[in-house]
């Protein structure tokens, strides 16, 4: 599976837009890019998934450049409740076709008042 | 609708004891995963079920760990002769079908503490 690199932590203030960039230089042609969010004492929660260009849903936007070697999760106007760990995942398990997720350390986002 | 549920939410045991952790997936979801998460780390894959069978158990750390899903719904993760290093949050996730890009829905986890 493609390895991902993302910042360990980020700070922001309420009302600001937050962009978290993930590098995945070895992404394969058939790999999707998926972001999960995890609050303390909860399991991860799917946020958004994309393959190329831009994807937007009610929670976030995902920007993927043409070379797909990176992606940026954009959270508009964050609030204190967006404080969480954000994981960038790339690909599915192509060897065994199980769909198992491979998580890195994630980015801990701290939103301050 | 109901999400993935896991019981117990917390389990404290002594070194050498046997424990069972239960996962109730979303109704109708055929795929079920177990992950383990240590403090400060992302979840780590343990085992994957498609229906009743374990399709991939490559993440189980050793033969003290075993999981079953006899009727293709509820799953139980079993740990024998627990060790302090087994302390972690054990997460269960389910997915609707075999499409690998489909969303996995996670439960809240069971926090296992081995004293």
Short mmCIF file of C-alpha atoms in Angstrom, two decimals:
data_model
loop_
_atom_site.label_atom_id
_atom_site.label_comp_id
_atom_site.label_asym_id
_atom_site.label_seq_id
_atom_site.Cartn_x
_atom_site.Cartn_y
_atom_site.Cartn_z
CA UNK A 1 0.00 0.00 0.00
CA UNK A 2 1.16 3.54 -0.75
CA UNK A 3 2.79 5.16 2.25
CA UNK A 4 1.36 8.47 3.36
CA UNK A 5 3.02 11.40 5.09
CA UNK A 6 1.04 14.04 6.93
CA UNK A 7 1.85 16.55 9.68
CA UNK A 8 1.74 15.12 13.18
CA UNK A 9 -0.20 18.07 14.55
CA UNK A 10 -1.86 21.35 13.61
CA UNK A 11 -3.43 24.19 15.54
CA UNK A 12 -6.23 26.43 14.39
CA UNK A 13 -8.84 28.83 15.72
CA UNK A 14 -12.57 28.67 15.53
CA UNK A 15 -13.99 29.98 12.28
CA UNK A 16 -10.82 29.45 10.28
CA UNK A 17 -10.42 27.17 7.28
CA UNK A 18 -8.04 24.31 7.91
CA UNK A 19 -6.10 22.51 5.21
CA UNK A 20 -4.30 19.27 5.97
CA UNK A 21 -2.01 18.02 3.24
CA UNK A 22 -1.04 14.40 2.79
CA UNK A 23 1.82 13.20 0.59
CA UNK A 24 1.55 9.86 -1.18
CA UNK A 25 4.28 9.80 -3.81
CA UNK A 26 3.88 6.10 -4.61
CA UNK A 27 0.15 6.12 -5.22
CA UNK A 28 -0.97 3.51 -7.74
CA UNK A 29 -3.24 4.09 -10.70
CA UNK A 30 -6.22 2.35 -9.11
CA UNK A 31 -5.78 3.79 -5.61
CA UNK A 32 -8.43 5.96 -4.01
CA UNK A 33 -7.65 8.55 -1.34
CA UNK A 34 -9.74 8.39 1.81
CA UNK A 35 -9.81 10.50 4.96
CA UNK A 36 -11.08 9.39 8.34
CA UNK A 37 -11.67 11.44 11.48
CA UNK A 38 -11.30 10.11 15.01
CA UNK A 39 -12.49 11.72 18.21
CA UNK A 40 -11.16 10.61 21.59
CA UNK A 41 -12.73 7.37 22.81
CA UNK A 42 -14.44 6.77 19.48
CA UNK A 43 -13.69 4.72 16.40
CA UNK A 44 -12.60 6.43 13.19
CA UNK A 45 -15.33 7.94 11.04
CA UNK A 46 -15.26 8.24 7.26
CA UNK A 47 -15.10 11.84 6.07
CA UNK A 48 -14.46 11.87 2.36
CA UNK A 49 -13.00 9.87 -0.51
CA UNK A 50 -11.76 10.85 -3.93
CA UNK A 51 -9.79 9.72 -6.92
CA UNK A 52 -8.86 12.95 -8.71
CA UNK A 53 -9.63 16.67 -8.90
CA UNK A 54 -12.03 17.88 -6.24
CA UNK A 55 -14.66 16.22 -4.12
CA UNK A 56 -16.97 18.09 -1.75
CA UNK A 57 -19.53 16.90 0.74
CA UNK A 58 -21.33 18.44 3.68
CA UNK A 59 -18.31 18.01 5.94
CA UNK A 60 -15.20 18.74 3.89
CA UNK A 61 -13.55 19.15 0.53
CA UNK A 62 -10.78 17.05 -0.89
CA UNK A 63 -8.39 18.50 -3.43
CA UNK A 64 -6.27 16.17 -5.51
CA UNK A 65 -3.79 17.57 -8.06
CA UNK A 66 -3.34 16.03 -11.46
CA UNK A 67 -0.28 13.96 -10.47
CA UNK A 68 -2.19 12.59 -7.43
CA UNK A 69 1.00 12.50 -5.37
CA UNK A 70 -0.63 14.54 -2.65
CA UNK A 71 -4.08 15.50 -1.44
CA UNK A 72 -5.46 18.23 0.77
CA UNK A 73 -8.36 17.89 3.15
CA UNK A 74 -10.09 21.23 3.64
CA UNK A 75 -12.34 21.87 6.61
CA UNK A 76 -14.28 25.14 6.26
CA UNK A 77 -14.83 27.33 9.32
CA UNK A 78 -13.76 24.86 11.97
CA UNK A 79 -15.31 24.76 15.40
CA UNK A 80 -14.07 23.36 18.69
CA UNK A 81 -15.86 20.11 17.88
CA UNK A 82 -13.56 19.54 14.91
CA UNK A 83 -10.70 18.86 17.30
CA UNK A 84 -9.75 15.31 16.38
CA UNK A 85 -7.17 13.13 14.66
CA UNK A 86 -7.42 13.06 10.87
CA UNK A 87 -6.07 10.10 8.93
CA UNK A 88 -5.17 10.04 5.25
CA UNK A 89 -5.35 6.57 3.69
CA UNK A 90 -4.39 5.63 0.18
CA UNK A 91 -5.31 2.54 -1.73
CA UNK A 92 -6.86 -0.72 -0.83
CA UNK A 93 -5.05 -3.90 -0.20
CA UNK A 94 -4.38 -4.97 -3.74
CA UNK A 95 -2.54 -8.14 -2.79
CA UNK A 96 -5.36 -9.89 -0.98
CA UNK A 97 -8.28 -7.72 -2.05
CA UNK A 98 -9.61 -7.49 1.48
CA UNK A 99 -10.15 -3.75 1.72
CA UNK A 100 -8.28 -3.59 5.01
CA UNK A 101 -7.31 -0.06 5.98
CA UNK A 102 -3.72 0.87 6.73
CA UNK A 103 -3.56 3.84 9.07
CA UNK A 104 -0.58 6.06 9.73
CA UNK A 105 -0.20 8.25 12.80
CA UNK A 106 -2.62 10.84 11.52
CA UNK A 107 -2.74 14.59 12.11
CA UNK A 108 -3.96 15.81 15.46
CA UNK A 109 -5.93 19.00 14.87
CA UNK A 110 -6.45 21.23 17.88
CA UNK A 111 -9.03 23.97 17.41
CA UNK A 112 -8.76 26.80 19.90
CA UNK A 113 -11.44 29.34 20.86
CA UNK B 1 -30.16 3.17 12.32
CA UNK B 2 -27.95 1.33 14.80
CA UNK B 3 -24.24 1.48 14.25
CA UNK B 4 -21.52 -0.98 15.12
CA UNK B 5 -21.59 -1.84 18.80
CA UNK B 6 -18.86 -3.39 20.91
CA UNK B 7 -18.97 -4.91 24.35
CA UNK B 8 -17.64 -4.46 26.89
CA UNK B 9 -16.55 -0.84 26.53
CA UNK B 10 -13.80 -1.45 29.06
CA UNK B 11 -12.15 -4.63 30.20
CA UNK B 12 -9.55 -4.94 32.92
CA UNK B 13 -7.89 -8.29 33.37
CA UNK B 14 -4.84 -9.82 34.88
CA UNK B 15 -1.86 -11.13 33.02
CA UNK B 16 -2.42 -14.70 31.92
CA UNK B 17 -6.21 -14.52 31.82
CA UNK B 18 -8.50 -15.21 28.88
CA UNK B 19 -10.73 -12.47 27.44
CA UNK B 20 -13.46 -12.24 24.84
CA UNK B 21 -14.41 -9.06 23.04
CA UNK B 22 -17.68 -8.86 21.16
CA UNK B 23 -18.64 -6.95 18.03
CA UNK B 24 -22.16 -6.45 16.66
CA UNK B 25 -21.86 -5.10 13.11
CA UNK B 26 -24.43 -3.10 11.24
CA UNK B 27 -27.25 -5.40 10.17
CA UNK B 28 -26.69 -6.79 6.71
CA UNK B 29 -23.01 -5.91 6.50
CA UNK B 30 -21.11 -8.88 5.16
CA UNK B 31 -17.58 -7.65 5.79
CA UNK B 32 -16.20 -7.30 9.32
CA UNK B 33 -12.78 -6.14 10.48
CA UNK B 34 -10.92 -6.09 13.76
CA UNK B 35 -8.25 -3.48 14.42
CA UNK B 36 -6.09 -2.71 17.44
CA UNK B 37 -5.06 0.80 18.43
CA UNK B 38 -2.29 1.60 20.84
CA UNK B 39 -2.00 5.00 22.47
CA UNK B 40 -0.92 7.69 20.04
CA UNK B 41 -1.00 5.38 17.04
CA UNK B 42 -3.42 4.75 14.23
CA UNK B 43 -5.49 1.55 14.20
CA UNK B 44 -3.65 -1.59 13.11
CA UNK B 45 -5.40 -4.30 11.11
CA UNK B 46 -5.88 -7.69 12.80
CA UNK B 47 -8.36 -9.82 10.87
CA UNK B 48 -11.02 -9.61 8.17
CA UNK B 49 -14.20 -11.68 7.78
CA UNK B 50 -16.28 -11.98 4.66
CA UNK B 51 -19.40 -13.71 5.87
CA UNK B 52 -18.50 -16.46 8.30
CA UNK B 53 -14.98 -17.10 7.13
CA UNK B 54 -11.78 -15.32 8.07
CA UNK B 55 -10.55 -14.15 4.67
CA UNK B 56 -7.41 -12.53 6.03
CA UNK B 57 -5.94 -13.08 9.49
CA UNK B 58 -2.47 -11.84 8.63
CA UNK B 59 -2.63 -9.09 11.23
CA UNK B 60 -3.10 -11.33 14.24
CA UNK B 61 0.13 -10.91 16.24
CA UNK B 62 0.42 -14.52 17.41
CA UNK B 63 -1.56 -17.67 18.11
CA UNK B 64 -2.93 -16.31 21.38
CA UNK B 65 -5.33 -14.25 19.28
CA UNK B 66 -8.31 -15.84 17.59
CA UNK B 67 -11.59 -14.53 16.20
CA UNK B 68 -14.83 -16.14 15.09
CA UNK B 69 -17.98 -15.10 13.29
CA UNK B 70 -20.07 -18.29 13.28
CA UNK B 71 -23.28 -16.95 11.77
CA UNK B 72 -21.87 -14.18 9.66
CA UNK B 73 -23.01 -11.43 11.97
CA UNK B 74 -21.65 -11.08 15.52
CA UNK B 75 -17.93 -11.61 15.91
CA UNK B 76 -15.87 -12.42 18.97
CA UNK B 77 -12.17 -11.69 19.35
CA UNK B 78 -10.56 -14.06 21.80
CA UNK B 79 -7.23 -13.52 23.51
CA UNK B 80 -5.62 -16.29 25.52
CA UNK B 81 -2.95 -15.89 28.21
CA UNK B 82 -3.13 -12.12 28.02
CA UNK B 83 0.05 -10.10 28.32
CA UNK B 84 0.56 -6.49 29.38
CA UNK B 85 1.51 -5.66 25.81
CA UNK B 86 -2.00 -6.63 24.70
CA UNK B 87 -3.36 -3.52 26.40
CA UNK B 88 -4.94 -1.37 23.70
CA UNK B 89 -8.27 -0.32 22.23
CA UNK B 90 -9.74 -3.03 20.06
CA UNK B 91 -11.88 -1.65 17.26
CA UNK B 92 -14.39 -3.44 15.10
CA UNK B 93 -15.61 -2.16 11.74
CA UNK B 94 -18.16 -3.44 9.27
CA UNK B 95 -18.72 -2.79 5.60
CA UNK B 96 -21.82 -3.38 3.54
CA UNK B 97 -20.40 -5.61 0.85
CA UNK B 98 -17.33 -6.75 -0.95
CA UNK B 99 -16.61 -3.47 -2.73
CA UNK B 100 -13.24 -2.57 -1.29
CA UNK B 101 -13.72 1.16 -1.66
CA UNK B 102 -16.95 1.09 0.31
CA UNK B 103 -17.00 2.85 3.67
CA UNK B 104 -16.05 1.00 6.83
CA UNK B 105 -18.11 1.88 9.88
CA UNK B 106 -16.31 1.62 13.18
CA UNK B 107 -17.59 0.83 16.62
CA UNK B 108 -16.49 2.74 19.72
CA UNK B 109 -13.96 0.10 20.65
CA UNK B 110 -13.18 -1.97 23.72
CA UNK B 111 -10.41 -0.66 25.92
CA UNK B 112 -8.47 -3.64 27.22
CA UNK B 113 -6.13 -3.19 30.15
CA UNK B 114 -3.94 -6.07 31.21
CA UNK B 115 -2.48 -5.63 34.67
#
